[in-house]
Coordinates of C-alpha atoms in Angstrom, one line a residue:
M563 CA -23.7 -14.3 -30.6
S564 CA -22.9 -18.0 -30.9
T565 CA -23.0 -20.8 -28.8
A566 CA -18.5 -20.6 -28.7
T567 CA -18.8 -17.0 -28.5
A568 CA -20.6 -17.6 -25.5
E569 CA -19.4 -20.6 -23.6
F570 CA -15.7 -19.1 -24.2
E571 CA -16.8 -15.7 -23.0
L572 CA -17.7 -18.1 -19.7
A573 CA -14.1 -19.6 -19.2
E574 CA -12.5 -16.5 -17.3
P575 CA -13.8 -13.8 -19.0
M576 CA -11.8 -10.8 -16.8
M577 CA -8.9 -12.9 -18.3
L578 CA -9.9 -12.3 -22.0
Q579 CA -11.0 -8.9 -21.3
W580 CA -6.9 -8.5 -20.0
L581 CA -5.5 -10.1 -23.2
T582 CA -8.0 -7.6 -25.5
A583 CA -6.5 -4.8 -24.0
L584 CA -2.9 -5.9 -23.9
G585 CA -3.7 -6.8 -27.7
V586 CA -2.4 -10.2 -27.1
D587 CA -6.4 -12.1 -27.7
V588 CA -5.2 -14.7 -30.0
E589 CA -6.2 -17.7 -30.8
F590 CA -2.8 -20.3 -31.3
V591 CA -3.6 -23.4 -33.6
R592 CA -0.1 -25.1 -34.5
G593 CA 3.4 -24.3 -32.4
E594 CA 6.9 -25.8 -33.2
G595 CA 10.3 -25.7 -31.1
N596 CA 9.7 -21.9 -30.1
T597 CA 7.2 -20.9 -33.0
L598 CA 4.0 -20.2 -32.2
Y599 CA 1.0 -20.1 -34.3
F600 CA -2.3 -18.2 -35.3
V601 CA -4.9 -17.1 -38.0
G602 CA -4.8 -13.2 -39.4
P603 CA -7.7 -11.8 -40.9
D604 CA -6.3 -12.8 -44.1
G605 CA -6.8 -16.0 -42.9
A606 CA -3.5 -16.4 -43.2
E607 CA -1.0 -17.9 -40.2
V608 CA 1.0 -15.6 -38.5
P609 CA 4.2 -16.7 -36.5
V610 CA 4.9 -15.5 -33.2
L611 CA 8.2 -16.4 -31.8
D612 CA 8.1 -17.8 -28.5
Y613 CA 10.6 -16.5 -25.4
A614 CA 7.8 -16.8 -22.6
G615 CA 7.7 -21.0 -23.5
G616 CA 5.0 -22.8 -21.0
Y617 CA 6.4 -20.5 -18.5
G618 CA 9.0 -22.6 -18.3
S619 CA 7.3 -25.8 -19.6
L620 CA 8.8 -25.9 -23.2
I621 CA 12.1 -26.8 -22.7
L622 CA 12.1 -29.1 -25.6
G623 CA 10.1 -26.3 -27.4
H624 CA 6.1 -27.2 -28.9
N625 CA 5.0 -30.2 -29.7
H626 CA 8.6 -32.2 -30.6
P627 CA 7.9 -34.8 -32.9
G628 CA 10.3 -37.0 -30.2
I629 CA 7.9 -36.7 -27.7
V630 CA 4.4 -36.9 -30.5
G631 CA 6.1 -39.7 -31.7
A632 CA 5.6 -41.2 -28.5
A633 CA 2.3 -39.6 -27.7
R634 CA 0.8 -41.6 -31.0
E635 CA 3.2 -45.1 -29.9
F636 CA 1.2 -44.7 -26.9
L637 CA -2.4 -44.1 -27.9
D638 CA -2.4 -46.5 -31.2
A639 CA -1.8 -49.2 -28.9
G640 CA -4.6 -49.0 -26.8
T641 CA -2.5 -49.0 -23.2
P642 CA -4.7 -47.6 -20.8
V643 CA -4.7 -44.1 -19.6
L644 CA -6.1 -44.3 -15.6
A645 CA -6.4 -48.0 -14.3
Q646 CA -5.4 -47.2 -10.6
A647 CA -4.6 -49.9 -8.0
S648 CA -2.5 -52.0 -10.6
R649 CA 1.4 -51.9 -11.5
Q650 CA 2.4 -48.6 -12.4
T651 CA 6.1 -49.8 -14.6
A652 CA 5.8 -46.3 -16.5
A653 CA 5.9 -44.2 -12.8
S654 CA 8.9 -46.6 -11.3
R655 CA 10.8 -46.5 -14.8
V656 CA 10.2 -42.6 -14.0
A657 CA 11.7 -42.7 -10.5
T658 CA 14.6 -44.8 -11.5
A659 CA 15.6 -42.7 -14.3
L660 CA 15.3 -39.5 -11.5
N661 CA 16.9 -41.2 -9.1
T662 CA 20.6 -41.5 -11.4
V663 CA 20.5 -38.0 -11.7
L664 CA 20.3 -37.2 -9.0
R665 CA 23.1 -39.5 -7.5
R666 CA 25.5 -37.8 -10.8
E667 CA 24.3 -34.5 -9.6
F668 CA 24.6 -34.8 -6.2
G669 CA 26.7 -37.4 -5.5
V670 CA 23.8 -38.8 -2.8
D671 CA 23.9 -42.6 -2.8
E672 CA 20.0 -42.8 -1.0
P673 CA 17.3 -43.1 -2.9
Y674 CA 14.7 -40.3 -3.6
F675 CA 11.0 -41.9 -3.6
A676 CA 8.4 -40.6 -5.3
V677 CA 5.0 -39.0 -5.1
F678 CA 3.5 -38.8 -9.0
S679 CA 1.0 -35.7 -9.1
N680 CA -0.5 -33.5 -11.9
S681 CA 1.0 -29.9 -11.1
G682 CA 3.8 -27.8 -9.5
A683 CA 1.4 -25.9 -7.1
E684 CA 0.1 -30.1 -6.5
S685 CA 3.5 -31.1 -6.1
I686 CA 4.2 -28.6 -3.6
E687 CA 1.3 -29.6 -1.7
V688 CA 2.9 -33.2 -1.6
A689 CA 5.8 -31.4 0.5
L690 CA 3.9 -29.9 2.8
K691 CA 1.7 -32.6 3.8
H692 CA 4.2 -35.4 3.6
A693 CA 6.5 -33.4 6.1
E694 CA 4.5 -32.8 8.3
F695 CA 3.0 -36.1 8.4
D696 CA 6.9 -36.8 8.9
R697 CA 6.4 -34.4 12.0
V698 CA 3.4 -35.0 13.3
L699 CA 4.7 -39.1 13.7
K700 CA 7.7 -37.9 15.3
V701 CA 5.6 -35.2 18.0
K702 CA 4.2 -39.0 18.4
A703 CA 7.4 -40.6 19.3
L704 CA 8.2 -37.9 21.1
A705 CA 5.3 -37.8 23.6
D706 CA 5.2 -41.8 23.6
G707 CA 8.5 -41.8 25.3
I708 CA 7.7 -39.2 27.5
T709 CA 4.8 -41.8 28.6
E710 CA 6.4 -44.7 29.1
H711 CA 9.3 -42.6 30.9
L712 CA 6.7 -41.2 33.2
G713 CA 6.0 -45.1 34.0
A714 CA 9.1 -45.9 33.9
A715 CA 9.5 -43.1 37.0
R716 CA 6.2 -44.0 38.9
A717 CA 7.1 -47.4 38.6
A718 CA 10.9 -46.5 40.9
L719 CA 9.3 -44.4 43.1
A720 CA 6.8 -46.2 44.3
D721 CA 9.1 -49.3 44.8
G722 CA 11.4 -47.4 46.4
T723 CA 14.0 -47.3 44.3
A724 CA 14.4 -43.8 42.9
V725 CA 13.5 -40.9 45.3
L726 CA 11.6 -37.9 43.4
P727 CA 14.3 -34.4 44.8
D728 CA 12.4 -30.9 45.1
A729 CA 14.7 -29.8 41.9
V730 CA 12.4 -31.1 39.8
A731 CA 9.2 -29.7 40.7
A732 CA 11.6 -26.0 40.7
A733 CA 12.7 -27.0 37.3
L734 CA 8.8 -26.8 36.1
G735 CA 7.5 -24.6 38.3
L736 CA 5.9 -25.9 40.9
A737 CA 5.2 -25.3 43.9
P738 CA 8.5 -27.3 46.6
G739 CA 7.2 -31.7 47.9
S740 CA 4.9 -31.5 44.6
G741 CA 4.5 -34.9 43.6
I742 CA 4.7 -37.3 41.1
D743 CA 0.7 -36.8 39.9
A744 CA 1.4 -32.9 40.0
V745 CA 4.5 -33.0 38.1
A746 CA 2.9 -35.7 35.5
A747 CA 0.6 -33.6 35.7
E748 CA 2.6 -30.6 34.4
V749 CA 4.3 -32.6 31.9
G750 CA 2.0 -34.2 30.0
G751 CA 0.4 -30.6 29.7
R752 CA 3.0 -29.2 28.1
V753 CA 3.7 -31.9 25.7
A754 CA -0.2 -31.0 24.7
A755 CA -0.1 -27.7 24.2
L756 CA 3.0 -28.2 22.3
A757 CA 2.1 -31.1 20.1
A758 CA -1.7 -28.9 19.4
R759 CA 0.5 -25.7 17.9
P760 CA 0.1 -25.8 14.0
S761 CA 2.3 -26.3 11.9
L762 CA 5.2 -23.7 11.0
F763 CA 7.2 -23.4 7.5
I764 CA 10.4 -21.3 6.0
T765 CA 10.2 -19.8 3.4
L766 CA 12.1 -16.5 1.1
A767 CA 10.6 -13.4 0.6
G768 CA 9.9 -13.2 -3.0
G769 CA 9.3 -17.3 -3.9
F770 CA 6.7 -18.4 -5.3
H771 CA 5.5 -22.0 -4.8
G772 CA 1.4 -22.0 -6.2
K773 CA -1.5 -21.0 -5.4
L774 CA -3.7 -23.6 -4.1
V775 CA -4.7 -24.2 -0.4
G776 CA -1.1 -24.9 1.5
S777 CA 0.8 -23.5 -1.5
V778 CA -0.2 -20.3 -1.1
Q779 CA 0.4 -19.3 1.8
L780 CA 4.4 -19.4 0.9
T781 CA 3.6 -17.9 -1.8
H782 CA 5.0 -14.4 -0.7
N783 CA 2.7 -12.0 -3.2
P784 CA 0.2 -10.5 -0.4
A785 CA -2.3 -10.4 -3.3
F786 CA -2.0 -13.6 -4.0
R787 CA -1.8 -15.2 -0.3
T788 CA -4.0 -13.0 1.9
P789 CA -7.5 -13.0 0.4
F790 CA -6.4 -16.8 1.9
A791 CA -4.0 -15.9 4.8
T792 CA -6.9 -17.7 7.1
M793 CA -7.6 -21.3 5.8
A794 CA -3.7 -22.5 6.5
P795 CA -0.8 -22.2 8.6
Q796 CA 1.0 -19.2 8.4
A797 CA 4.7 -19.3 7.1
R798 CA 7.5 -17.5 8.0
F799 CA 9.5 -15.1 5.2
V800 CA 13.0 -14.9 5.7
P801 CA 14.8 -12.0 2.8
L802 CA 17.1 -13.7 0.6
D803 CA 19.6 -11.0 1.3
R804 CA 19.4 -11.2 4.6
L805 CA 19.7 -15.0 6.3
D806 CA 20.2 -13.7 9.7
A807 CA 17.1 -13.8 9.9
L808 CA 16.5 -16.6 9.5
D809 CA 18.5 -17.5 12.8
E810 CA 15.5 -15.3 14.6
V811 CA 13.2 -17.5 13.1
I812 CA 13.9 -20.6 14.8
A813 CA 15.4 -18.1 18.2
Q814 CA 11.6 -17.4 18.0
E815 CA 9.9 -20.8 17.4
R816 CA 12.9 -23.3 19.3
A817 CA 10.6 -25.0 22.0
T818 CA 11.9 -28.5 24.2
V819 CA 9.8 -29.7 26.3
P820 CA 10.5 -32.1 29.9
D821 CA 10.8 -35.7 30.5
L822 CA 11.9 -36.9 33.8
V823 CA 14.7 -39.6 34.0
V824 CA 15.4 -41.9 36.3
D825 CA 19.2 -41.7 36.8
D826 CA 21.2 -43.5 39.9
G827 CA 18.2 -43.5 41.7
V828 CA 16.9 -40.2 41.5
V829 CA 14.4 -39.1 38.9
T830 CA 15.8 -35.9 37.2
V831 CA 14.2 -33.4 34.4
V832 CA 15.9 -33.5 30.9
E833 CA 14.9 -30.7 28.5
R834 CA 14.1 -32.6 24.8
D835 CA 14.0 -30.6 21.5
F836 CA 10.1 -30.6 20.3
P837 CA 9.8 -30.8 16.5
V838 CA 8.5 -27.7 15.5
F839 CA 9.5 -26.9 11.9
S840 CA 7.9 -29.0 9.3
A841 CA 10.4 -27.5 6.3
F842 CA 11.6 -24.8 4.9
V843 CA 10.7 -24.3 1.0
L844 CA 12.6 -22.6 -1.4
E845 CA 12.8 -22.0 -5.2
A846 CA 17.2 -22.7 -6.2
I847 CA 15.8 -19.7 -8.6
Q848 CA 13.0 -17.7 -8.1
G849 CA 11.1 -16.8 -10.5
E850 CA 7.2 -15.0 -10.3
G851 CA 9.5 -12.8 -7.3
G852 CA 11.3 -12.0 -10.7
I853 CA 14.5 -14.0 -11.7
R854 CA 16.5 -14.6 -8.1
V855 CA 19.4 -16.5 -8.2
V856 CA 19.8 -18.4 -4.3
D857 CA 23.9 -18.2 -4.4
R858 CA 26.3 -21.2 -2.9
A859 CA 26.8 -18.9 0.1
A860 CA 23.1 -18.4 0.6
A861 CA 22.1 -22.5 0.1
D862 CA 25.0 -23.8 2.7
R863 CA 23.4 -20.8 4.9
I864 CA 19.6 -22.4 4.3
K865 CA 21.7 -25.5 4.8
A866 CA 23.5 -25.4 7.9
A867 CA 20.0 -23.7 10.0
C868 CA 18.0 -26.3 9.3
A869 CA 20.2 -29.1 9.7
A870 CA 20.7 -27.9 13.6
V871 CA 17.0 -28.3 13.9
D872 CA 16.3 -30.5 12.1
C873 CA 14.6 -29.2 9.2
P874 CA 14.2 -30.6 6.7
V875 CA 14.8 -28.7 3.3
V876 CA 12.4 -28.8 0.5
V877 CA 13.8 -27.2 -2.9
D878 CA 11.2 -25.9 -5.8
E879 CA 12.5 -27.3 -9.2
I880 CA 9.5 -26.5 -11.1
Q881 CA 10.7 -23.9 -12.9
S882 CA 14.7 -24.0 -12.0
G883 CA 14.8 -27.4 -13.5
M884 CA 14.9 -30.7 -16.6
G885 CA 17.5 -29.2 -17.8
R886 CA 16.7 -25.2 -17.8
T887 CA 19.3 -24.2 -16.0
G888 CA 23.0 -25.4 -17.8
A889 CA 21.9 -28.9 -15.4
F890 CA 19.3 -31.1 -14.8
F891 CA 18.6 -29.6 -10.9
A892 CA 19.0 -25.7 -10.6
G893 CA 19.9 -26.5 -6.8
S894 CA 23.4 -29.2 -8.1
L895 CA 25.1 -25.5 -9.1
I896 CA 25.2 -24.4 -5.8
G897 CA 25.5 -28.1 -4.0
L898 CA 21.7 -27.4 -2.7
V899 CA 21.1 -31.2 -2.2
P900 CA 17.5 -31.6 -1.1
D901 CA 15.0 -33.8 1.0
Y902 CA 12.3 -32.7 -0.8
V903 CA 12.6 -31.6 -4.5
T904 CA 9.0 -31.2 -6.4
L905 CA 9.5 -30.9 -10.7
A906 CA 6.6 -30.1 -12.2
K907 CA 6.0 -27.8 -16.0
G908 CA 8.6 -29.5 -18.0
L909 CA 8.5 -32.8 -17.0
G910 CA 5.5 -34.0 -19.0
G911 CA 7.5 -32.4 -22.4
G912 CA 5.2 -29.5 -23.0
I913 CA 2.0 -32.2 -23.6
A914 CA 1.0 -34.5 -20.9
K915 CA 0.4 -33.1 -17.7
A916 CA 2.6 -34.3 -14.9
A917 CA 4.3 -33.6 -11.2
V918 CA 6.3 -35.6 -8.7
T919 CA 7.6 -35.2 -5.4
L920 CA 10.9 -36.9 -4.7
V921 CA 11.4 -37.4 -1.2
R922 CA 14.9 -38.7 0.4
G923 CA 14.5 -41.8 1.9
G924 CA 15.9 -41.2 5.4
R925 CA 12.9 -38.8 5.0
Y926 CA 10.5 -40.9 3.5
R927 CA 7.0 -42.3 5.4
P928 CA 6.3 -44.7 3.3
E929 CA 2.4 -44.6 5.5
F930 CA 1.8 -41.3 4.3
E931 CA 0.9 -43.5 0.7
L932 CA -2.2 -44.3 2.9
V933 CA -3.2 -40.9 3.7
H934 CA -3.1 -39.1 0.2
S935 CA -3.7 -39.9 -3.4
S936 CA -4.3 -38.2 -6.3
T937 CA -6.9 -39.9 -9.4
F938 CA -5.0 -38.3 -12.6
A939 CA -1.7 -38.9 -10.4
K940 CA 0.5 -41.4 -12.3
D941 CA -1.1 -41.9 -15.3
T942 CA 0.5 -44.2 -17.8
F943 CA -0.1 -41.8 -20.3
S944 CA 1.9 -38.6 -18.6
S945 CA 4.2 -41.0 -17.2
T946 CA 5.2 -42.6 -20.5
L947 CA 6.0 -38.6 -21.8
A948 CA 7.7 -38.1 -18.5
L949 CA 10.6 -41.0 -19.4
T950 CA 10.4 -40.2 -23.0
T951 CA 11.7 -36.1 -22.2
L952 CA 14.2 -37.4 -19.8
E953 CA 15.7 -39.4 -22.5
L954 CA 15.8 -37.2 -25.0
L955 CA 17.3 -34.5 -21.8
E956 CA 20.1 -37.6 -21.6
A957 CA 20.8 -38.2 -24.4
D958 CA 24.2 -37.2 -25.9
G959 CA 25.7 -37.0 -22.2
G960 CA 23.2 -34.5 -21.2
A961 CA 23.7 -32.6 -24.7
A962 CA 20.9 -30.6 -23.5
Y963 CA 22.1 -29.8 -20.4
R964 CA 24.9 -28.0 -22.4
R965 CA 23.0 -26.4 -25.4
A966 CA 21.1 -24.6 -22.5
A967 CA 24.2 -23.5 -20.8
D968 CA 25.9 -21.7 -24.2
L969 CA 22.2 -20.3 -25.2
G970 CA 22.2 -18.9 -21.7
E971 CA 25.4 -17.2 -22.3
R972 CA 24.5 -16.1 -25.5
L973 CA 21.7 -14.5 -24.3
T974 CA 22.7 -12.9 -21.0
A975 CA 25.4 -11.0 -22.8
L976 CA 22.9 -10.0 -25.5
F977 CA 21.0 -8.5 -22.6
T978 CA 24.4 -7.1 -21.0
A979 CA 24.9 -5.5 -24.4
L980 CA 21.0 -4.2 -24.0
R981 CA 22.0 -2.4 -20.8
A982 CA 25.3 -1.2 -21.6
D983 CA 23.8 0.9 -24.5
F984 CA 20.8 1.9 -22.9
P985 CA 21.3 2.0 -19.0
D986 CA 18.2 4.2 -18.0
V987 CA 16.4 1.3 -18.9
V988 CA 17.7 -1.7 -18.4
K989 CA 18.2 -2.0 -14.7
D990 CA 19.3 -5.2 -13.9
V991 CA 20.6 -8.7 -15.8
R992 CA 19.7 -12.1 -13.6
G993 CA 19.6 -16.0 -14.6
K994 CA 21.2 -19.0 -15.6
G995 CA 20.5 -20.6 -18.4
L996 CA 17.2 -20.4 -19.9
M997 CA 15.8 -18.9 -17.2
L998 CA 16.7 -15.5 -17.3
G999 CA 15.3 -11.3 -16.5
L1000 CA 15.8 -9.0 -17.6
E1001 CA 14.7 -5.8 -15.4
F1002 CA 13.6 -2.5 -16.5
H1003 CA 14.3 0.5 -14.4
D1004 CA 11.1 2.7 -12.7
Q1005 CA 9.3 4.7 -15.9
S1006 CA 6.1 5.8 -13.8
A1007 CA 7.9 9.9 -14.5
S1008 CA 7.6 9.5 -18.4
A1009 CA 6.4 11.8 -20.7
A1010 CA 4.1 9.1 -23.0
P1011 CA 1.1 8.4 -21.0
S1012 CA 0.5 4.9 -22.2
I1013 CA 4.7 4.2 -20.2
A1014 CA 3.7 6.0 -17.3
Q1015 CA 0.1 5.1 -16.8
A1016 CA 1.5 1.2 -16.5
A1017 CA 4.4 1.8 -14.5
L1018 CA 1.9 3.9 -11.7
T1019 CA -0.3 1.2 -11.9
D1020 CA 2.3 -2.1 -11.6
T1021 CA 0.9 -3.3 -14.8
F1022 CA 4.6 -1.9 -17.0
G1023 CA 6.1 -5.7 -17.7
Y1024 CA 2.6 -6.4 -19.1
A1025 CA 2.2 -3.3 -21.0
V1026 CA 5.6 -4.0 -22.8
A1027 CA 4.6 -7.5 -23.0
G1028 CA 2.1 -5.9 -25.0
Y1029 CA 3.9 -3.9 -27.4
L1030 CA 7.1 -7.1 -28.2
F1031 CA 3.9 -8.7 -29.4
R1032 CA 2.0 -6.2 -31.6
V1033 CA 5.3 -4.8 -32.6
H1034 CA 7.4 -7.4 -32.9
R1035 CA 5.7 -10.6 -32.6
I1036 CA 7.7 -11.8 -30.1
R1037 CA 5.8 -13.6 -26.7
T1038 CA 7.3 -12.9 -23.5
F1039 CA 5.7 -12.2 -20.1
P1040 CA 6.8 -10.6 -17.0
T1041 CA 7.4 -12.6 -13.6
A1042 CA 3.8 -12.7 -11.1
S1043 CA 5.8 -10.1 -8.2
A1044 CA 8.3 -8.8 -9.8
T1045 CA 5.8 -7.0 -12.6
T1046 CA 9.1 -4.5 -14.5
T1047 CA 11.0 -7.4 -15.2
L1048 CA 10.9 -9.5 -18.3
R1049 CA 11.1 -13.8 -18.5
F1050 CA 12.9 -15.4 -21.0
E1051 CA 12.8 -19.2 -21.4
P1052 CA 12.6 -20.5 -24.5
S1053 CA 13.9 -24.1 -25.5
V1054 CA 17.0 -25.7 -26.3
L1055 CA 15.8 -25.1 -30.0
L1056 CA 16.8 -21.7 -29.5
T1057 CA 18.6 -20.9 -33.7
D1058 CA 20.7 -17.6 -33.6
A1059 CA 17.8 -16.0 -36.1
E1060 CA 15.9 -16.4 -33.1
I1061 CA 18.3 -14.7 -30.3
A1062 CA 18.7 -11.8 -33.2
R1063 CA 15.5 -10.9 -33.7
L1064 CA 14.9 -10.5 -29.7
D1065 CA 18.0 -8.3 -30.3
T1066 CA 16.5 -7.0 -32.4
A1067 CA 13.2 -6.6 -30.7
L1068 CA 14.2 -5.0 -27.5
R1069 CA 16.8 -2.4 -28.6
A1070 CA 13.6 -0.9 -30.3
L1071 CA 11.9 -1.3 -27.1
A1072 CA 14.8 0.1 -25.3
A1073 CA 15.0 3.4 -27.9
V1074 CA 10.4 3.6 -27.4
L1075 CA 11.1 3.9 -23.3
R1076 CA 14.2 6.3 -23.2
D1077 CA 12.4 8.1 -26.3
Q1078 CA 9.8 8.5 -24.2
D1079 CA 7.5 7.6 -27.8
E1080 CA 3.8 7.2 -27.2
E1081 CA 3.0 6.9 -30.5
A1082 CA 5.5 3.7 -31.0
F1083 CA 4.6 2.1 -27.9
T1084 CA 0.9 1.5 -28.6
A1085 CA 1.3 0.1 -32.4
G1086 CA 0.2 -2.2 -33.3

């Protein structure tokens, strides 16, 4: 065994075995537009049409010349990539450009402050940490206020300018005649008990927000979440098709604390709302959950419920953002104005690793900058390529967004026609723009052993992806938590010929599934 082979097999060998079983274990050596190339047995390059698109990262395709040119210019100039604790002009320009888009698409005047990171999951972690940091500071302010009011009540009782009626003790469940010391101890104990409660996040069932310690707690798939469930505070999951459950969660978790105030010479108890909820986190379009679109009615319902309890809304645009849906922010299409919004994947133009969490000015805590940092975040190289990517997307009055919408309509029409022609094979078509999902009916009763086995073992989408790659040289994958749904996230450079090629391949696949053709399904 060569050294190179040994090293390769030490890099996630189980994953390599799985790719080999699917017949997709090739090494791509070149990429441009929507095409990847690997070297075949005869030494010639083999082109593969890429509809996976880096899981949504390649809105401008592989190695876009404008972004490659910016990278070369940057490196040729000798600009330092890592010069932490210095002015970062490129990152500031990215934040300004994103604010311009936010104002245009959401009609907001309030600025959004940017906290940069390196990946989508990390951008979610930033949002979770900042939201909890904000909540903790609010809890402290409330507790300090109650302590101050207790002191004022003590002073008023001591100098005889106020009285403590038995109604105060009764309201707190204390014995009649309980004095200010007992009352103060009860109030302080209740505040301390609530302050010790762990953070509480709410999110949508079916969502995917990453696999880091915090973000995985909001990822609904138990296979990803359960092994790490004890490592961080848990989330409450609300079904998208039953948002009444959101009202139930809020009613169950909502809390108040007693506060003592002196009113016209009488000490009275006032119940104060306690900051319980750290944030509601959702994707505008659930990517790994099967390309499920949050509609305007659901967005309005979530916003109203969260506003009533001062719970900030975090919109995960990691996969749906960057113009993929026909607007820069998918949330803008449904009026989902965020308190926090996260971007990654396409932000680096398919070359750099870049992510950002944008925090609405009224929520932003500048002190957060002292308790959170990341060595490689906001580096000059990734910021420069992010700015280039934004300029390309915004060029010609946002022509890229219009093209994404148009191409999305054409692909949706293709999938809809496929469903009409193969109703027993294709179950549903979902998505928006160039973030689309094609769901298949259950094939566990198929007479073809490979098809039935894949369906029974929840690997159907991967088996189908293997067929498309081996037989038609088309690359895509299922969504991670809904494996009967194939995802299609090509770039805005998609051509008529590439669309026609997909149509041919999917019709061949549908025929194989309809005919339960074992030989054809395992070909290649």
